[in-house]
C-alpha atoms as a PDB file:
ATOM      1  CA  UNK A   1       5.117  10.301  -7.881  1.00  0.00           C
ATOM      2  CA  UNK A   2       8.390  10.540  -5.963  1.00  0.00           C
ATOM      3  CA  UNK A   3       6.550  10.333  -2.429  1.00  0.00           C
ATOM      4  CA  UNK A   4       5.130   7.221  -3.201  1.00  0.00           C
ATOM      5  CA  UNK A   5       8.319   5.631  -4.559  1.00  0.00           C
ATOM      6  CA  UNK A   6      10.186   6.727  -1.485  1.00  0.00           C
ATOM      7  CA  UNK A   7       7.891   5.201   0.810  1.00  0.00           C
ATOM      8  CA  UNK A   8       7.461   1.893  -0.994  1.00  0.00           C
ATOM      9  CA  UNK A   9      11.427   1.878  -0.961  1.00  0.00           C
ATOM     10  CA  UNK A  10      11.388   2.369   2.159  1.00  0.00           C
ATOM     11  CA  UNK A  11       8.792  -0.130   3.218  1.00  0.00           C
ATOM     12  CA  UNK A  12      10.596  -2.842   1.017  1.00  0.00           C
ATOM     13  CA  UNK A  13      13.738  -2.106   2.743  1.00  0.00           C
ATOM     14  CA  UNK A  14      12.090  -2.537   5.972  1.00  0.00           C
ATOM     15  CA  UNK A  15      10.416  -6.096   4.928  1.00  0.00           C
ATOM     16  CA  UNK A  16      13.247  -7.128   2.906  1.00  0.00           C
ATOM     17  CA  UNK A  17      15.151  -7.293   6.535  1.00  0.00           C
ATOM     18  CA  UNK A  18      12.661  -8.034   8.390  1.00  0.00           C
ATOM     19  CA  UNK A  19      11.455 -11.182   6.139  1.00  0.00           C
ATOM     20  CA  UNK A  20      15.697 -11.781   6.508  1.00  0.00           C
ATOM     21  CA  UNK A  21      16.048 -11.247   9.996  1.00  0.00           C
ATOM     22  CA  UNK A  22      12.987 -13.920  10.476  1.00  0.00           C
ATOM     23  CA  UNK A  23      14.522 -16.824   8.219  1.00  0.00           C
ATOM     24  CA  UNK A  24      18.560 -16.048   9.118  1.00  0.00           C
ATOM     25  CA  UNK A  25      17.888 -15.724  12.517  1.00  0.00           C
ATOM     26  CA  UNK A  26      20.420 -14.808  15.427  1.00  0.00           C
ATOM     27  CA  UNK A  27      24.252 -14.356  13.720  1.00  0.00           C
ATOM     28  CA  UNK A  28      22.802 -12.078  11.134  1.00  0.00           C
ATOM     29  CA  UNK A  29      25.033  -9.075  10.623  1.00  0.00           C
ATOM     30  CA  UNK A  30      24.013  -6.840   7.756  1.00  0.00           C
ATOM     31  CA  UNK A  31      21.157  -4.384   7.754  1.00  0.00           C
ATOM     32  CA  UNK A  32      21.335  -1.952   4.663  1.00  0.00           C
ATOM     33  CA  UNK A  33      19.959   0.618   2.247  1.00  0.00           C
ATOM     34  CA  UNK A  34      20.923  -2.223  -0.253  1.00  0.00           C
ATOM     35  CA  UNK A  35      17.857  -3.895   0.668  1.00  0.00           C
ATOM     36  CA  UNK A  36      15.659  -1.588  -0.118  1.00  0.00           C
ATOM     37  CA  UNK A  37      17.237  -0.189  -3.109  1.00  0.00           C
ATOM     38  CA  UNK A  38      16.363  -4.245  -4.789  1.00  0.00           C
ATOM     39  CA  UNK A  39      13.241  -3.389  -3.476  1.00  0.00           C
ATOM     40  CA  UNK A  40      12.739  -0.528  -6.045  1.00  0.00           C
ATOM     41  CA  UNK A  41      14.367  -2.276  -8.436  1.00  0.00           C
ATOM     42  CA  UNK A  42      11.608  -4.857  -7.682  1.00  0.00           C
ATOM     43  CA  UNK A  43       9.126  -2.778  -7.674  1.00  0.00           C
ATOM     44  CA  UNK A  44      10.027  -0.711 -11.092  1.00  0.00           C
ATOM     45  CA  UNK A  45       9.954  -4.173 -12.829  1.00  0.00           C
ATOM     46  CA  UNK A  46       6.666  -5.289 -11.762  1.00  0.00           C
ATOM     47  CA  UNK A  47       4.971  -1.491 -12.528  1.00  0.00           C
ATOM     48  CA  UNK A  48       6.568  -1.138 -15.731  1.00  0.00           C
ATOM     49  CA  UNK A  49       5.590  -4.380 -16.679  1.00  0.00           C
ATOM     50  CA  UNK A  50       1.610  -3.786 -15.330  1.00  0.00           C
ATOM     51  CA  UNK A  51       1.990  -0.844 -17.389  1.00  0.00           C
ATOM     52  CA  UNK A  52       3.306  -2.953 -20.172  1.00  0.00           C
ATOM     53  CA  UNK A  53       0.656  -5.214 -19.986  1.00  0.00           C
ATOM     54  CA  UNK A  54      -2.091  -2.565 -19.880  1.00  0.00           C
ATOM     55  CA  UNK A  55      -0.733  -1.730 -23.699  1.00  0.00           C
ATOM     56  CA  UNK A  56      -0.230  -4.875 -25.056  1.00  0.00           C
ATOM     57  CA  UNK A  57      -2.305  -7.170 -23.953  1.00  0.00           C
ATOM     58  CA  UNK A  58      -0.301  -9.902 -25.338  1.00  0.00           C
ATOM     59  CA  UNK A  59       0.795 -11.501 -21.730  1.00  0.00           C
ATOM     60  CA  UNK A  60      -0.378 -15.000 -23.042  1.00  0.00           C
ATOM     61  CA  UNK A  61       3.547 -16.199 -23.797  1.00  0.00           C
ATOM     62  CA  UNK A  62       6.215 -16.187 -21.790  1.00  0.00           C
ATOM     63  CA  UNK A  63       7.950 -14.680 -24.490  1.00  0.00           C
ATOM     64  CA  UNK A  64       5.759 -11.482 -25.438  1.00  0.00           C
ATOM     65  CA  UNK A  65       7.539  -8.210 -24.774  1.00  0.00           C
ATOM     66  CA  UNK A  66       5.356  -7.706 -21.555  1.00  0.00           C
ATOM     67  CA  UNK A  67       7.715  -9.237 -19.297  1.00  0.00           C
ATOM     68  CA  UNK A  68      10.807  -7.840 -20.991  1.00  0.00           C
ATOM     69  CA  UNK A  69      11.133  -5.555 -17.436  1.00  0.00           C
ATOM     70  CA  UNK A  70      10.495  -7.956 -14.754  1.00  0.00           C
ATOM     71  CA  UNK A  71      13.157  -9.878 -16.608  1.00  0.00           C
ATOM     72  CA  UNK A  72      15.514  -7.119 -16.735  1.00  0.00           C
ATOM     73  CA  UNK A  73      14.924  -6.431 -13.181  1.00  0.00           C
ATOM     74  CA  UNK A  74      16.047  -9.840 -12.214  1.00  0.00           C
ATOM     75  CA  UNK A  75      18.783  -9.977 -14.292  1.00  0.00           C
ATOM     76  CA  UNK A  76      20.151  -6.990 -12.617  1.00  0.00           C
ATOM     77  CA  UNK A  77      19.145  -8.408  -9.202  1.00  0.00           C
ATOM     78  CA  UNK A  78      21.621 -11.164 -10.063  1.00  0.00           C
ATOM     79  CA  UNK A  79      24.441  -9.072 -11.592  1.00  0.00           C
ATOM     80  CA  UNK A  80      24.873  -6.426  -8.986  1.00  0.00           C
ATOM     81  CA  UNK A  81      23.529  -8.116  -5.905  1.00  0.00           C
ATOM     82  CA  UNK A  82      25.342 -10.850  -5.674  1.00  0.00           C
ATOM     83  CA  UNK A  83      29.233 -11.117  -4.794  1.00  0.00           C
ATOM     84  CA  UNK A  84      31.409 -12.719  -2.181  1.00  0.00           C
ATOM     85  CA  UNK A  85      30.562 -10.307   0.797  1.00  0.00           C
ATOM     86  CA  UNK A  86      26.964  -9.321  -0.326  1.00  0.00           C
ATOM     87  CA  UNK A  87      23.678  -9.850   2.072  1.00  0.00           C
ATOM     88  CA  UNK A  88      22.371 -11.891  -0.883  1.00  0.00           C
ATOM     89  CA  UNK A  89      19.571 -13.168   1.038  1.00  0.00           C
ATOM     90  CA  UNK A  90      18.390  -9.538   2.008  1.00  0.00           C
ATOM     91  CA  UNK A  91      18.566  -8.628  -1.515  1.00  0.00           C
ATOM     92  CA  UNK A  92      16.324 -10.986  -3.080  1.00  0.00           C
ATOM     93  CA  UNK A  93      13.829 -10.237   0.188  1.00  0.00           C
ATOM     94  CA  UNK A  94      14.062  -6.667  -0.675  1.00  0.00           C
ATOM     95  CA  UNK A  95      13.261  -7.459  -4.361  1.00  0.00           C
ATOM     96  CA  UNK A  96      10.175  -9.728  -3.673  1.00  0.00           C
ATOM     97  CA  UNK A  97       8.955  -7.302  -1.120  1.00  0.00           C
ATOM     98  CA  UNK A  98       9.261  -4.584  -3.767  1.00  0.00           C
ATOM     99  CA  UNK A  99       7.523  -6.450  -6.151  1.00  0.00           C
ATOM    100  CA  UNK A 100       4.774  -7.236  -3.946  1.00  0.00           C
ATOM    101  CA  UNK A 101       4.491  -3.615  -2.660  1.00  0.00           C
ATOM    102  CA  UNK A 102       4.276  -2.445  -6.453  1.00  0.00           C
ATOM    103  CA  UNK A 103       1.204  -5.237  -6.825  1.00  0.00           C
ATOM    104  CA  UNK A 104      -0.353  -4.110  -4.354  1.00  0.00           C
ATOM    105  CA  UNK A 105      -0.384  -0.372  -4.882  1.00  0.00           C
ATOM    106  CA  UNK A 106      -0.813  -1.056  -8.629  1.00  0.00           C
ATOM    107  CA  UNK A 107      -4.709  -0.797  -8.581  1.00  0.00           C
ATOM    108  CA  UNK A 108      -4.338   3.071  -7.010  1.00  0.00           C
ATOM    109  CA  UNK A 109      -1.581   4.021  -9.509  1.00  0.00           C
ATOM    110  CA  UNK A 110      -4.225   3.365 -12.580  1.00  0.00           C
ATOM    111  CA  UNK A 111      -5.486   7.176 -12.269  1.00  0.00           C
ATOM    112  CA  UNK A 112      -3.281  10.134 -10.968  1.00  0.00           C
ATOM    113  CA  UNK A 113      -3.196  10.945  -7.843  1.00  0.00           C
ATOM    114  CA  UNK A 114      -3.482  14.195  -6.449  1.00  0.00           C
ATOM    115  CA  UNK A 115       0.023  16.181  -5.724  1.00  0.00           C
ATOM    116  CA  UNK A 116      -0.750  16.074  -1.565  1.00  0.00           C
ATOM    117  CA  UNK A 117      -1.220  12.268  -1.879  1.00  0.00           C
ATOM    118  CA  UNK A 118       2.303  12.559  -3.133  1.00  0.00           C
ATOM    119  CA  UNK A 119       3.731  15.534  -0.293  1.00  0.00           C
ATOM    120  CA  UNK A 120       2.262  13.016   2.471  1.00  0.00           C
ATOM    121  CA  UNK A 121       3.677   9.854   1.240  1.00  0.00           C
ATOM    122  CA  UNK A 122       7.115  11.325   0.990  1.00  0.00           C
ATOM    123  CA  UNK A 123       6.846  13.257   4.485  1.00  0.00           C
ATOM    124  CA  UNK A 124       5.567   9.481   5.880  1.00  0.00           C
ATOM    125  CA  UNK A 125       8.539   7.945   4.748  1.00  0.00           C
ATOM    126  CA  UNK A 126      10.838  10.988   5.886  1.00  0.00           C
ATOM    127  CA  UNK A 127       9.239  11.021   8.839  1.00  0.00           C
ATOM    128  CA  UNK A 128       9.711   6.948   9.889  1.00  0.00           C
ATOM    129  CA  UNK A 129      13.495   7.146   8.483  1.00  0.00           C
ATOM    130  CA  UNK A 130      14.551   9.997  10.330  1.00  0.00           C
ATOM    131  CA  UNK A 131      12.596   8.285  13.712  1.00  0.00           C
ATOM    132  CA  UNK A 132      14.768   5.052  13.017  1.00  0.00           C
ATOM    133  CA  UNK A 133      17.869   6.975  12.970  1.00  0.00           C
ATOM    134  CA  UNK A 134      16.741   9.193  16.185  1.00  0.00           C
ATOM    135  CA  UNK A 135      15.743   5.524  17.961  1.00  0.00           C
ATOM    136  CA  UNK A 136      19.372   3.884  16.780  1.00  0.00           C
ATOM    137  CA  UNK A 137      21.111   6.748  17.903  1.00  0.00           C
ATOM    138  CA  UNK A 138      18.928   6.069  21.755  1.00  0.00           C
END
């Protein structure tokens, strides 16, 4: 659902920089919504190819249609988030924190969830986004 996808957005953003701000160190200067929008991207890739792989079952190769997404993913990781004034580095953090996100939640999204799992999940990450504005604006 939507309130799930917000908040592992969301949560990818915020360890996409975070997993940034630790390697990069002092001098770093971007912090952005780019992050976290690899980090869906990520995390689409690596749910659409679970859910690939739950049809198929033909993983075995490398070149079976299962990984057809994750491959796509990456190759629009590369296209669009890279360029001469890009936060390249918090990019590909978002992305791999998106794809881990999306591993880890993949075992709850096998059944659906009930629509108030949803409502809660998007109020959570409503919630913490409009806190980090109210604490940058402090």
């Amino acid at each position: 659902g939507s309130g799930v996808a917000w908040l592992i957005m969301l949560l990818a953003g915020v360890l996409g920089n975070a997993c940034e701000a630790l390697v990069i160190g002092p001098g770093r200067l971007a912090v952005g919504a780019s992050t976290a929008t690899f980090g869906a991207l990520g995390a689409l890739g690596v749910l659409q190819t679970l859910r690939k792989w739950g049809g198929w079952r033909d993983a075995r190769s490398v070149f079976s249609r299962t990984w057809i997404p994750v491959g796509a993913a990456g190759a629009l990781l590369g296209w669009m988030g890279s360029g001469p004034r890009a936060d390249i580095a918090g990019h590909v953090f978002g992305f791999c924190a998106g794809m881990l996100l999306a591993l880890l939640v993949s075992p709850l999204l096998r059944r659906k969830a009930a629509w108030y799992w949803h409502l809660l999940a998007g109020l959570v990450a409503t919630g913490a986004l409009a806190l980090a504005w109210h604490l940058a604006r402090l």
